[in-house]
mmCIF file of C-alpha atoms and ligand atoms in Angstrom:
data_model
loop_
_atom_site.group_PDB
_atom_site.id
_atom_site.type_symbol
_atom_site.label_atom_id
_atom_site.label_comp_id
_atom_site.label_asym_id
_atom_site.label_seq_id
_atom_site.Cartn_x
_atom_site.Cartn_y
_atom_site.Cartn_z
ATOM 1 C CA MET H 1 0.000 0.000 0.000
ATOM 2 C CA LYS H 2 1.164 3.497 -0.795
ATOM 3 C CA ASN H 3 0.357 6.619 1.154
ATOM 4 C CA SER H 4 0.492 9.068 -1.695
ATOM 5 C CA ILE H 5 0.298 8.981 -5.483
ATOM 6 C CA VAL H 6 -0.049 11.334 -8.452
ATOM 7 C CA VAL H 7 -2.059 10.215 -11.470
ATOM 8 C CA SER H 8 -2.760 12.101 -14.684
ATOM 9 C CA ALA H 9 -5.281 11.646 -17.504
ATOM 10 C CA PRO H 10 -5.728 13.462 -20.815
ATOM 11 C CA GLY H 11 -8.538 15.752 -21.890
ATOM 12 C CA LYS H 12 -10.576 14.804 -24.954
ATOM 13 C CA LEU H 13 -12.094 16.109 -28.136
ATOM 14 C CA MET H 14 -15.040 14.515 -29.879
ATOM 15 C CA LEU H 15 -14.280 14.172 -33.598
ATOM 16 C CA PHE H 16 -17.485 12.554 -34.931
ATOM 17 C CA GLY H 17 -20.720 11.105 -33.558
ATOM 18 C CA GLU H 18 -21.700 13.298 -30.598
ATOM 19 C CA HIS H 19 -25.293 12.936 -29.410
ATOM 20 C CA SER H 20 -26.051 9.816 -31.449
ATOM 21 C CA VAL H 21 -23.460 8.024 -29.249
ATOM 22 C CA VAL H 22 -25.817 8.583 -26.302
ATOM 23 C CA TYR H 23 -28.208 6.189 -28.117
ATOM 24 C CA ARG H 24 -25.678 3.345 -28.246
ATOM 25 C CA LYS H 25 -24.288 4.429 -31.621
ATOM 26 C CA PRO H 26 -20.547 4.837 -32.387
ATOM 27 C CA CYS H 27 -18.374 7.934 -32.155
ATOM 28 C CA ILE H 28 -14.716 8.833 -32.644
ATOM 29 C CA VAL H 29 -12.876 10.638 -29.857
ATOM 30 C CA THR H 30 -9.258 11.700 -29.518
ATOM 31 C CA ALA H 31 -7.334 12.361 -26.296
ATOM 32 C CA VAL H 32 -5.470 15.677 -26.049
ATOM 33 C CA GLU H 33 -2.144 16.377 -24.388
ATOM 34 C CA GLN H 34 -3.671 18.832 -21.907
ATOM 35 C CA ARG H 35 -3.852 16.764 -18.762
ATOM 36 C CA MET H 36 -5.663 16.610 -15.461
ATOM 37 C CA ARG H 37 -3.348 15.763 -12.550
ATOM 38 C CA VAL H 38 -4.610 14.402 -9.257
ATOM 39 C CA ARG H 39 -2.630 13.780 -6.059
ATOM 40 C CA VAL H 40 -4.261 11.385 -3.588
ATOM 41 C CA ILE H 41 -2.908 11.051 -0.030
ATOM 42 C CA ARG H 42 -4.250 8.523 2.471
ATOM 43 C CA THR H 43 -5.184 10.091 5.810
ATOM 44 C CA VAL H 44 -6.606 8.860 9.115
ATOM 45 C CA GLY H 45 -10.291 9.256 9.901
ATOM 46 C CA SER H 46 -13.191 9.255 7.478
ATOM 47 C CA GLU H 47 -13.063 12.735 5.990
ATOM 48 C CA ILE H 48 -12.206 13.689 2.439
ATOM 49 C CA GLU H 49 -10.308 16.910 1.968
ATOM 50 C CA LEU H 50 -10.451 18.325 -1.541
ATOM 51 C CA ILE H 51 -8.272 21.085 -2.950
ATOM 52 C CA ALA H 52 -9.224 22.028 -6.495
ATOM 53 C CA PRO H 53 -8.179 25.657 -7.026
ATOM 54 C CA GLU H 54 -9.192 25.806 -10.722
ATOM 55 C CA VAL H 55 -12.816 25.129 -9.818
ATOM 56 C CA GLY H 56 -12.827 27.308 -6.724
ATOM 57 C CA LEU H 57 -12.368 24.665 -3.998
ATOM 58 C CA LYS H 58 -9.615 25.879 -1.678
ATOM 59 C CA ASN H 59 -10.013 23.585 1.262
ATOM 60 C CA PHE H 60 -13.203 21.611 1.105
ATOM 61 C CA LYS H 61 -13.596 18.938 3.790
ATOM 62 C CA THR H 62 -16.496 16.633 4.534
ATOM 63 C CA LYS H 63 -17.418 13.052 5.394
ATOM 64 C CA ILE H 64 -17.178 10.506 2.574
ATOM 65 C CA THR H 65 -20.780 9.478 3.246
ATOM 66 C CA THR H 66 -22.122 12.959 2.369
ATOM 67 C CA PRO H 67 -24.847 12.510 -0.272
ATOM 68 C CA ILE H 68 -23.707 13.658 -3.736
ATOM 69 C CA LYS H 69 -26.594 16.103 -4.094
ATOM 70 C CA LYS H 70 -25.462 18.001 -0.999
ATOM 71 C CA LEU H 71 -21.951 18.603 -2.360
ATOM 72 C CA PRO H 72 -20.754 21.608 -4.360
ATOM 73 C CA LYS H 73 -20.819 20.911 -8.110
ATOM 74 C CA SER H 74 -17.046 20.746 -8.449
ATOM 75 C CA ALA H 75 -16.723 18.113 -5.681
ATOM 76 C CA LYS H 76 -19.425 15.754 -6.947
ATOM 77 C CA PHE H 77 -17.351 13.716 -9.427
ATOM 78 C CA VAL H 78 -14.498 13.130 -6.988
ATOM 79 C CA PHE H 79 -16.871 11.996 -4.229
ATOM 80 C CA ALA H 80 -18.943 9.795 -6.553
ATOM 81 C CA ALA H 81 -15.717 8.115 -7.719
ATOM 82 C CA ILE H 82 -14.534 7.479 -4.150
ATOM 83 C CA GLN H 83 -17.953 6.282 -2.958
ATOM 84 C CA ASN H 84 -18.226 3.802 -5.854
ATOM 85 C CA PHE H 85 -14.714 2.521 -5.328
ATOM 86 C CA TYR H 86 -15.116 2.124 -1.555
ATOM 87 C CA LYS H 87 -18.429 0.332 -2.004
ATOM 88 C CA LYS H 88 -17.098 -2.081 -4.628
ATOM 89 C CA TYR H 89 -13.905 -2.967 -2.737
ATOM 90 C CA LYS H 90 -15.288 -2.543 0.825
ATOM 91 C CA ILE H 91 -12.757 0.094 1.799
ATOM 92 C CA SER H 92 -13.056 3.082 4.077
ATOM 93 C CA SER H 93 -10.366 5.652 4.760
ATOM 94 C CA GLY H 94 -9.803 9.378 4.912
ATOM 95 C CA LEU H 95 -8.147 11.044 1.913
ATOM 96 C CA LYS H 96 -6.620 14.321 0.878
ATOM 97 C CA ILE H 97 -7.043 15.035 -2.821
ATOM 98 C CA GLU H 98 -5.530 17.823 -4.878
ATOM 99 C CA THR H 99 -6.401 18.407 -8.517
ATOM 100 C CA HIS H 100 -4.586 20.515 -11.116
ATOM 101 C CA SER H 101 -5.573 20.877 -14.708
ATOM 102 C CA ASP H 102 -3.589 22.046 -17.761
ATOM 103 C CA PHE H 103 -6.880 23.251 -19.229
ATOM 104 C CA SER H 104 -9.857 25.269 -18.055
ATOM 105 C CA SER H 105 -12.954 23.293 -17.088
ATOM 106 C CA LYS H 106 -14.828 25.713 -19.392
ATOM 107 C CA PHE H 107 -13.373 24.364 -22.640
ATOM 108 C CA GLY H 108 -15.361 21.133 -22.733
ATOM 109 C CA PHE H 109 -12.160 19.061 -22.755
ATOM 110 C CA GLY H 110 -13.684 16.653 -20.253
ATOM 111 C CA SER H 111 -12.253 17.761 -16.919
ATOM 112 C CA SER H 112 -14.994 15.942 -14.952
ATOM 113 C CA SER H 113 -14.406 12.590 -16.621
ATOM 114 C CA ALA H 114 -10.608 12.984 -16.453
ATOM 115 C CA VAL H 115 -10.725 13.757 -12.725
ATOM 116 C CA THR H 116 -13.067 10.800 -12.088
ATOM 117 C CA VAL H 117 -10.725 8.430 -13.935
ATOM 118 C CA CYS H 118 -7.659 9.794 -12.087
ATOM 119 C CA VAL H 119 -9.296 9.317 -8.681
ATOM 120 C CA VAL H 120 -10.331 5.703 -9.367
ATOM 121 C CA LYS H 121 -6.909 4.850 -10.806
ATOM 122 C CA ALA H 122 -5.166 6.446 -7.811
ATOM 123 C CA LEU H 123 -7.352 4.568 -5.306
ATOM 124 C CA GLY H 124 -6.487 1.263 -6.976
ATOM 125 C CA GLU H 125 -2.794 2.033 -6.455
ATOM 126 C CA ILE H 126 -3.187 3.370 -2.910
ATOM 127 C CA PHE H 127 -5.214 0.394 -1.660
ATOM 128 C CA ASP H 128 -3.382 -2.248 -3.723
ATOM 129 C CA VAL H 129 -6.420 -3.323 -5.719
ATOM 130 C CA GLN H 130 -5.904 -4.673 -9.222
ATOM 131 C CA VAL H 131 -8.268 -2.631 -11.371
ATOM 132 C CA THR H 132 -8.351 -3.483 -15.082
ATOM 133 C CA ASN H 133 -9.082 -0.715 -17.574
ATOM 134 C CA LYS H 134 -12.547 -2.188 -18.126
ATOM 135 C CA GLU H 135 -13.256 -2.168 -14.363
ATOM 136 C CA LEU H 136 -11.899 1.357 -14.174
ATOM 137 C CA PHE H 137 -14.292 2.315 -16.990
ATOM 138 C CA ASP H 138 -17.273 0.724 -15.219
ATOM 139 C CA ILE H 139 -16.578 2.389 -11.840
ATOM 140 C CA ALA H 140 -15.869 5.824 -13.357
ATOM 141 C CA TYR H 141 -18.833 5.640 -15.767
ATOM 142 C CA LYS H 142 -21.171 4.750 -12.908
ATOM 143 C CA ALA H 143 -19.835 7.731 -10.951
ATOM 144 C CA VAL H 144 -20.430 10.104 -13.876
ATOM 145 C CA LEU H 145 -23.958 8.788 -14.357
ATOM 146 C CA ALA H 146 -24.634 9.227 -10.612
ATOM 147 C CA VAL H 147 -23.711 12.907 -10.922
ATOM 148 C CA GLN H 148 -24.908 13.823 -14.404
ATOM 149 C CA GLY H 149 -27.693 11.339 -15.016
ATOM 150 C CA VAL H 150 -26.832 11.119 -18.720
ATOM 151 C CA GLY H 151 -23.794 10.399 -20.891
ATOM 152 C CA SER H 152 -22.341 7.811 -23.232
ATOM 153 C CA GLY H 153 -19.031 7.304 -21.364
ATOM 154 C CA PHE H 154 -16.898 8.269 -24.398
ATOM 155 C CA ASP H 155 -14.973 10.841 -22.338
ATOM 156 C CA ILE H 156 -14.228 8.266 -19.618
ATOM 157 C CA ALA H 157 -12.894 5.807 -22.218
ATOM 158 C CA SER H 158 -10.748 8.520 -23.770
ATOM 159 C CA ALA H 159 -9.248 9.464 -20.394
ATOM 160 C CA ILE H 160 -8.416 5.792 -19.693
ATOM 161 C CA TRP H 161 -7.160 4.473 -23.029
ATOM 162 C CA GLY H 162 -5.986 7.718 -24.639
ATOM 163 C CA GLY H 163 -5.086 7.794 -28.335
ATOM 164 C CA THR H 164 -7.956 8.016 -30.784
ATOM 165 C CA LEU H 165 -10.862 5.650 -30.132
ATOM 166 C CA TYR H 166 -13.805 4.186 -31.960
ATOM 167 C CA PHE H 167 -16.317 4.014 -29.120
ATOM 168 C CA VAL H 168 -19.847 2.646 -29.051
ATOM 169 C CA GLY H 169 -22.203 4.276 -26.499
ATOM 170 C CA GLY H 170 -22.044 2.759 -23.018
ATOM 171 C CA GLY H 171 -18.657 1.178 -23.795
ATOM 172 C CA LYS H 172 -19.993 -1.741 -25.851
ATOM 173 C CA VAL H 173 -16.986 -1.374 -28.185
ATOM 174 C CA ILE H 174 -13.802 0.519 -27.338
ATOM 175 C CA ARG H 175 -11.198 0.179 -30.061
ATOM 176 C CA PRO H 176 -8.091 2.243 -30.832
ATOM 177 C CA ILE H 177 -7.777 3.783 -34.299
ATOM 178 C CA ASN H 178 -4.292 4.294 -35.659
ATOM 179 C CA THR H 179 -4.184 7.876 -36.861
ATOM 180 C CA LYS H 180 -1.247 9.536 -38.528
ATOM 181 C CA GLY H 181 -0.822 13.231 -39.281
ATOM 182 C CA LEU H 182 -4.203 14.369 -37.953
ATOM 183 C CA SER H 183 -4.065 18.163 -38.023
ATOM 184 C CA LEU H 184 -6.750 20.057 -36.130
ATOM 185 C CA VAL H 185 -7.375 23.675 -35.274
ATOM 186 C CA ILE H 186 -9.643 24.247 -32.274
ATOM 187 C CA GLY H 187 -11.733 27.348 -31.731
ATOM 188 C CA TYR H 188 -13.353 28.102 -28.374
ATOM 189 C CA THR H 189 -16.475 30.269 -28.525
ATOM 190 C CA GLY H 190 -16.066 31.620 -24.994
ATOM 191 C CA ILE H 191 -19.486 30.252 -24.097
ATOM 192 C CA LYS H 192 -19.769 27.519 -21.484
ATOM 193 C CA ALA H 193 -22.357 24.926 -22.434
ATOM 194 C CA ASP H 194 -24.130 22.465 -20.164
ATOM 195 C CA THR H 195 -23.833 18.984 -21.678
ATOM 196 C CA ALA H 196 -26.644 17.401 -19.632
ATOM 197 C CA THR H 197 -29.129 20.104 -20.688
ATOM 198 C CA LEU H 198 -28.244 19.711 -24.365
ATOM 199 C CA VAL H 199 -28.508 15.914 -24.163
ATOM 200 C CA ARG H 200 -31.959 16.315 -22.570
ATOM 201 C CA ASN H 201 -33.049 18.777 -25.267
ATOM 202 C CA VAL H 202 -32.118 16.259 -27.965
ATOM 203 C CA ALA H 203 -33.988 13.546 -26.043
ATOM 204 C CA GLU H 204 -37.104 15.750 -26.038
ATOM 205 C CA LEU H 205 -36.836 16.286 -29.774
ATOM 206 C CA TYR H 206 -36.332 12.549 -30.287
ATOM 207 C CA LYS H 207 -39.557 11.940 -28.364
ATOM 208 C CA THR H 208 -41.653 14.208 -30.559
ATOM 209 C CA GLU H 209 -39.882 13.619 -33.899
ATOM 210 C CA ARG H 210 -38.965 9.959 -33.523
ATOM 211 C CA ALA H 211 -38.635 9.062 -37.203
ATOM 212 C CA GLN H 212 -36.731 12.158 -38.315
ATOM 213 C CA ILE H 213 -34.292 12.180 -35.413
ATOM 214 C CA GLY H 214 -33.841 8.408 -35.728
ATOM 215 C CA ASN H 215 -32.869 8.934 -39.368
ATOM 216 C CA ILE H 216 -30.365 11.601 -38.329
ATOM 217 C CA PHE H 217 -28.750 9.226 -35.810
ATOM 218 C CA SER H 218 -28.467 6.563 -38.549
ATOM 219 C CA SER H 219 -26.881 9.082 -40.906
ATOM 220 C CA ILE H 220 -24.392 10.176 -38.238
ATOM 221 C CA THR H 221 -23.541 6.498 -37.684
ATOM 222 C CA GLY H 222 -22.716 6.219 -41.403
ATOM 223 C CA ILE H 223 -20.505 9.306 -41.141
ATOM 224 C CA VAL H 224 -18.639 7.821 -38.163
ATOM 225 C CA GLU H 225 -17.991 4.569 -40.065
ATOM 226 C CA ASP H 226 -16.692 6.484 -43.106
ATOM 227 C CA ALA H 227 -14.612 8.777 -40.899
ATOM 228 C CA LYS H 228 -12.971 5.745 -39.269
ATOM 229 C CA LYS H 229 -11.887 4.492 -42.704
ATOM 230 C CA ALA H 230 -10.733 7.962 -43.765
ATOM 231 C CA LEU H 231 -8.680 8.331 -40.557
ATOM 232 C CA LEU H 232 -6.971 4.995 -41.156
ATOM 233 C CA LYS H 233 -6.057 6.162 -44.668
ATOM 234 C CA SER H 234 -5.100 9.684 -43.484
ATOM 235 C CA ASP H 235 -7.586 11.010 -46.028
ATOM 236 C CA PHE H 236 -8.053 14.451 -44.457
ATOM 237 C CA GLN H 237 -9.925 15.921 -47.402
ATOM 238 C CA LYS H 238 -12.577 13.256 -46.922
ATOM 239 C CA LEU H 239 -12.613 13.825 -43.133
ATOM 240 C CA GLY H 240 -13.269 17.502 -43.758
ATOM 241 C CA THR H 241 -16.200 16.729 -46.031
ATOM 242 C CA LEU H 242 -17.606 14.306 -43.444
ATOM 243 C CA ALA H 243 -17.165 16.954 -40.719
ATOM 244 C CA ASN H 244 -19.231 19.400 -42.768
ATOM 245 C CA ILE H 245 -21.996 16.840 -43.251
ATOM 246 C CA ASN H 246 -21.924 15.882 -39.552
ATOM 247 C CA GLN H 247 -22.230 19.574 -38.686
ATOM 248 C CA GLY H 248 -25.387 19.830 -40.804
ATOM 249 C CA PHE H 249 -26.965 17.014 -38.805
ATOM 250 C CA LEU H 250 -25.914 18.560 -35.482
ATOM 251 C CA ASP H 251 -27.556 21.784 -36.575
ATOM 252 C CA ALA H 252 -30.702 19.780 -37.332
ATOM 253 C CA LEU H 253 -30.576 18.342 -33.790
ATOM 254 C CA GLY H 254 -30.742 21.901 -32.485
ATOM 255 C CA VAL H 255 -27.365 22.025 -30.727
ATOM 256 C CA ASN H 256 -25.604 24.480 -33.012
ATOM 257 C CA THR H 257 -25.238 28.165 -32.142
ATOM 258 C CA ARG H 258 -24.594 31.322 -34.111
ATOM 259 C CA GLU H 259 -21.157 31.680 -32.476
ATOM 260 C CA LEU H 260 -20.151 28.102 -33.363
ATOM 261 C CA SER H 261 -21.429 28.547 -36.909
ATOM 262 C CA ASN H 262 -19.508 31.764 -37.267
ATOM 263 C CA LEU H 263 -16.189 30.117 -36.313
ATOM 264 C CA ILE H 264 -16.977 27.072 -38.474
ATOM 265 C CA PHE H 265 -17.650 29.220 -41.557
ATOM 266 C CA VAL H 266 -14.562 31.382 -41.124
ATOM 267 C CA ALA H 267 -12.389 28.279 -40.622
ATOM 268 C CA ARG H 268 -13.744 26.731 -43.820
ATOM 269 C CA LYS H 269 -13.177 29.984 -45.706
ATOM 270 C CA ALA H 270 -9.612 30.233 -44.366
ATOM 271 C CA GLY H 271 -8.762 26.880 -45.956
ATOM 272 C CA ALA H 272 -9.945 24.098 -43.635
ATOM 273 C CA TYR H 273 -10.902 20.791 -45.279
ATOM 274 C CA GLY H 274 -14.034 21.005 -43.169
ATOM 275 C CA ALA H 275 -15.229 21.996 -39.706
ATOM 276 C CA LYS H 276 -17.863 21.117 -37.116
ATOM 277 C CA LEU H 277 -18.757 21.699 -33.510
ATOM 278 C CA SER H 278 -17.201 19.247 -31.058
ATOM 279 C CA GLY H 279 -19.065 17.805 -28.069
ATOM 280 C CA ALA H 280 -22.513 18.722 -26.881
ATOM 281 C CA GLY H 281 -22.754 22.043 -28.756
ATOM 282 C CA GLY H 282 -24.484 25.108 -27.345
ATOM 283 C CA GLY H 283 -21.069 26.787 -27.093
ATOM 284 C CA ASP H 284 -17.689 25.291 -26.116
ATOM 285 C CA CYS H 285 -15.478 24.340 -29.057
ATOM 286 C CA MET H 286 -15.446 23.789 -32.792
ATOM 287 C CA ILE H 287 -12.815 21.792 -34.635
ATOM 288 C CA ALA H 288 -11.408 22.316 -38.107
ATOM 289 C CA PHE H 289 -9.610 19.622 -40.088
ATOM 290 C CA ALA H 290 -6.749 21.749 -41.343
ATOM 291 C CA PRO H 291 -4.131 21.326 -44.058
ATOM 292 C CA VAL H 292 -0.810 21.832 -42.237
ATOM 293 C CA ASN H 293 0.149 24.837 -44.386
ATOM 294 C CA GLU H 294 -3.190 26.578 -43.723
ATOM 295 C CA ARG H 295 -3.175 26.181 -39.944
ATOM 296 C CA ASN H 296 -1.931 29.688 -39.162
ATOM 297 C CA LYS H 297 -4.434 31.281 -41.504
ATOM 298 C CA ILE H 298 -7.279 29.340 -39.884
ATOM 299 C CA ARG H 299 -6.081 30.235 -36.374
ATOM 300 C CA THR H 300 -5.904 33.918 -37.268
ATOM 301 C CA ALA H 301 -9.398 33.782 -38.774
ATOM 302 C CA ILE H 302 -10.754 32.227 -35.574
ATOM 303 C CA GLN H 303 -9.099 34.852 -33.380
ATOM 304 C CA LYS H 304 -10.272 37.722 -35.578
ATOM 305 C CA ASN H 305 -13.852 36.480 -35.338
ATOM 306 C CA GLY H 306 -14.208 36.344 -31.573
ATOM 307 C CA GLY H 307 -12.908 32.826 -30.992
ATOM 308 C CA LYS H 308 -10.001 31.633 -28.883
ATOM 309 C CA ASP H 309 -7.616 29.349 -30.699
ATOM 310 C CA LEU H 310 -6.641 26.447 -28.410
ATOM 311 C CA PRO H 311 -3.474 24.604 -29.389
ATOM 312 C CA VAL H 312 -3.844 20.844 -28.897
ATOM 313 C CA LYS H 313 -1.810 17.728 -29.520
ATOM 314 C CA THR H 314 -4.106 14.816 -30.329
ATOM 315 C CA GLY H 315 -3.793 11.080 -29.618
ATOM 316 C CA ALA H 316 -2.359 11.664 -26.121
ATOM 317 C CA GLU H 317 -1.475 8.860 -23.716
ATOM 318 C CA GLY H 318 -4.271 7.604 -21.454
ATOM 319 C CA VAL H 319 -4.308 7.606 -17.659
ATOM 320 C CA ARG H 320 -0.880 7.099 -16.084
ATOM 321 C CA ILE H 321 0.871 7.160 -12.750
ATOM 322 C CA GLU H 322 3.176 10.153 -12.441
ATOM 323 C CA LYS H 323 5.064 9.312 -9.258
HETATM 324 O O1 LIG P 401 -19.966 18.208 -23.957
HETATM 325 P P1 LIG P 401 -18.937 17.168 -24.185
HETATM 326 O O2 LIG P 401 -17.736 17.661 -24.909
HETATM 327 O O3 LIG P 401 -18.571 16.451 -22.965
HETATM 328 O O4 LIG P 401 -19.556 16.113 -25.190
HETATM 329 C C1 LIG P 401 -20.787 15.545 -25.018
HETATM 330 C C2 LIG P 401 -21.045 14.518 -26.076
HETATM 331 C C3 LIG P 401 -22.443 13.944 -26.058
HETATM 332 O O5 LIG P 401 -22.510 12.930 -27.052
HETATM 333 C C4 LIG P 401 -23.459 15.010 -26.392
HETATM 334 C C5 LIG P 401 -22.798 13.349 -24.703
HETATM 335 C C6 LIG P 401 -22.129 12.036 -24.378
HETATM 336 O O6 LIG P 401 -22.010 11.721 -23.197
HETATM 337 O O7 LIG P 401 -21.749 11.300 -25.294
#
């Protein structure tokens, strides 16, 4: 048993298949080299102390048994992860947890899922429990569902396995895709979106327009399958075209915004192969598949049009122990 450990996990970017993945369809996600780092220290007693300066928790301390709904938003994922782990492995102990992120929780890079994965991984090491990646996925996914109520688990898988993944909603299939030379430009709209609300809005629309929305999910599934093949062949022109088509369907689902559209159009005009929103929509980020020699032009266009260009390295390593 160890007394202290540091674990890190990557952030993520959805490439294709958001929203339909919630309905057990496939998506493609890539891990980004902006990482979440979590230090876990075993302490005596039964209290959990949480220090998460980036989300405004300076010195939060409470009993592990505190119900999730009574906790501040930024503590919920950490506590749900610990509660699930303790329940599964019949453990009880005090902990001190510190989190540090290379990226803002506003960007939609998946800070909640990355922190959940880091905590579960760290607890396995601290309490000498062999936790396979699949078990780690199940515990962390359950924790996210306990907090958020909805979600496909794609962000959890990305934080665990890293790289670029073909993922089927709920974790039915999790398969790495070998990508080479993927060149993306990311534009942040400056607007924080709430994933759970957007997922619920799509669910409402699916209820009233079953056939039409069902057709859209099937079309997005076709795009994901084609995008997987195009990624394997490094056919970025094709990926751009598929991104544009996927964007049209996301607009039809009602998750696009004027600000996202604006950045998507300027990126296309500045030379991108294609562009789309990434993640739940409603704000957050757009991605452009960019020819390497046009990257700077696309970045400038995004900045000039009210976006923030976020440099990312894709296909990052999954969860790992730092020391
Ligand atoms: O908002 P993000 O970047 O975490 O992406 C959400 C993607 C959805 O498909 C809308 C939801 C999900 O859990 O798959």
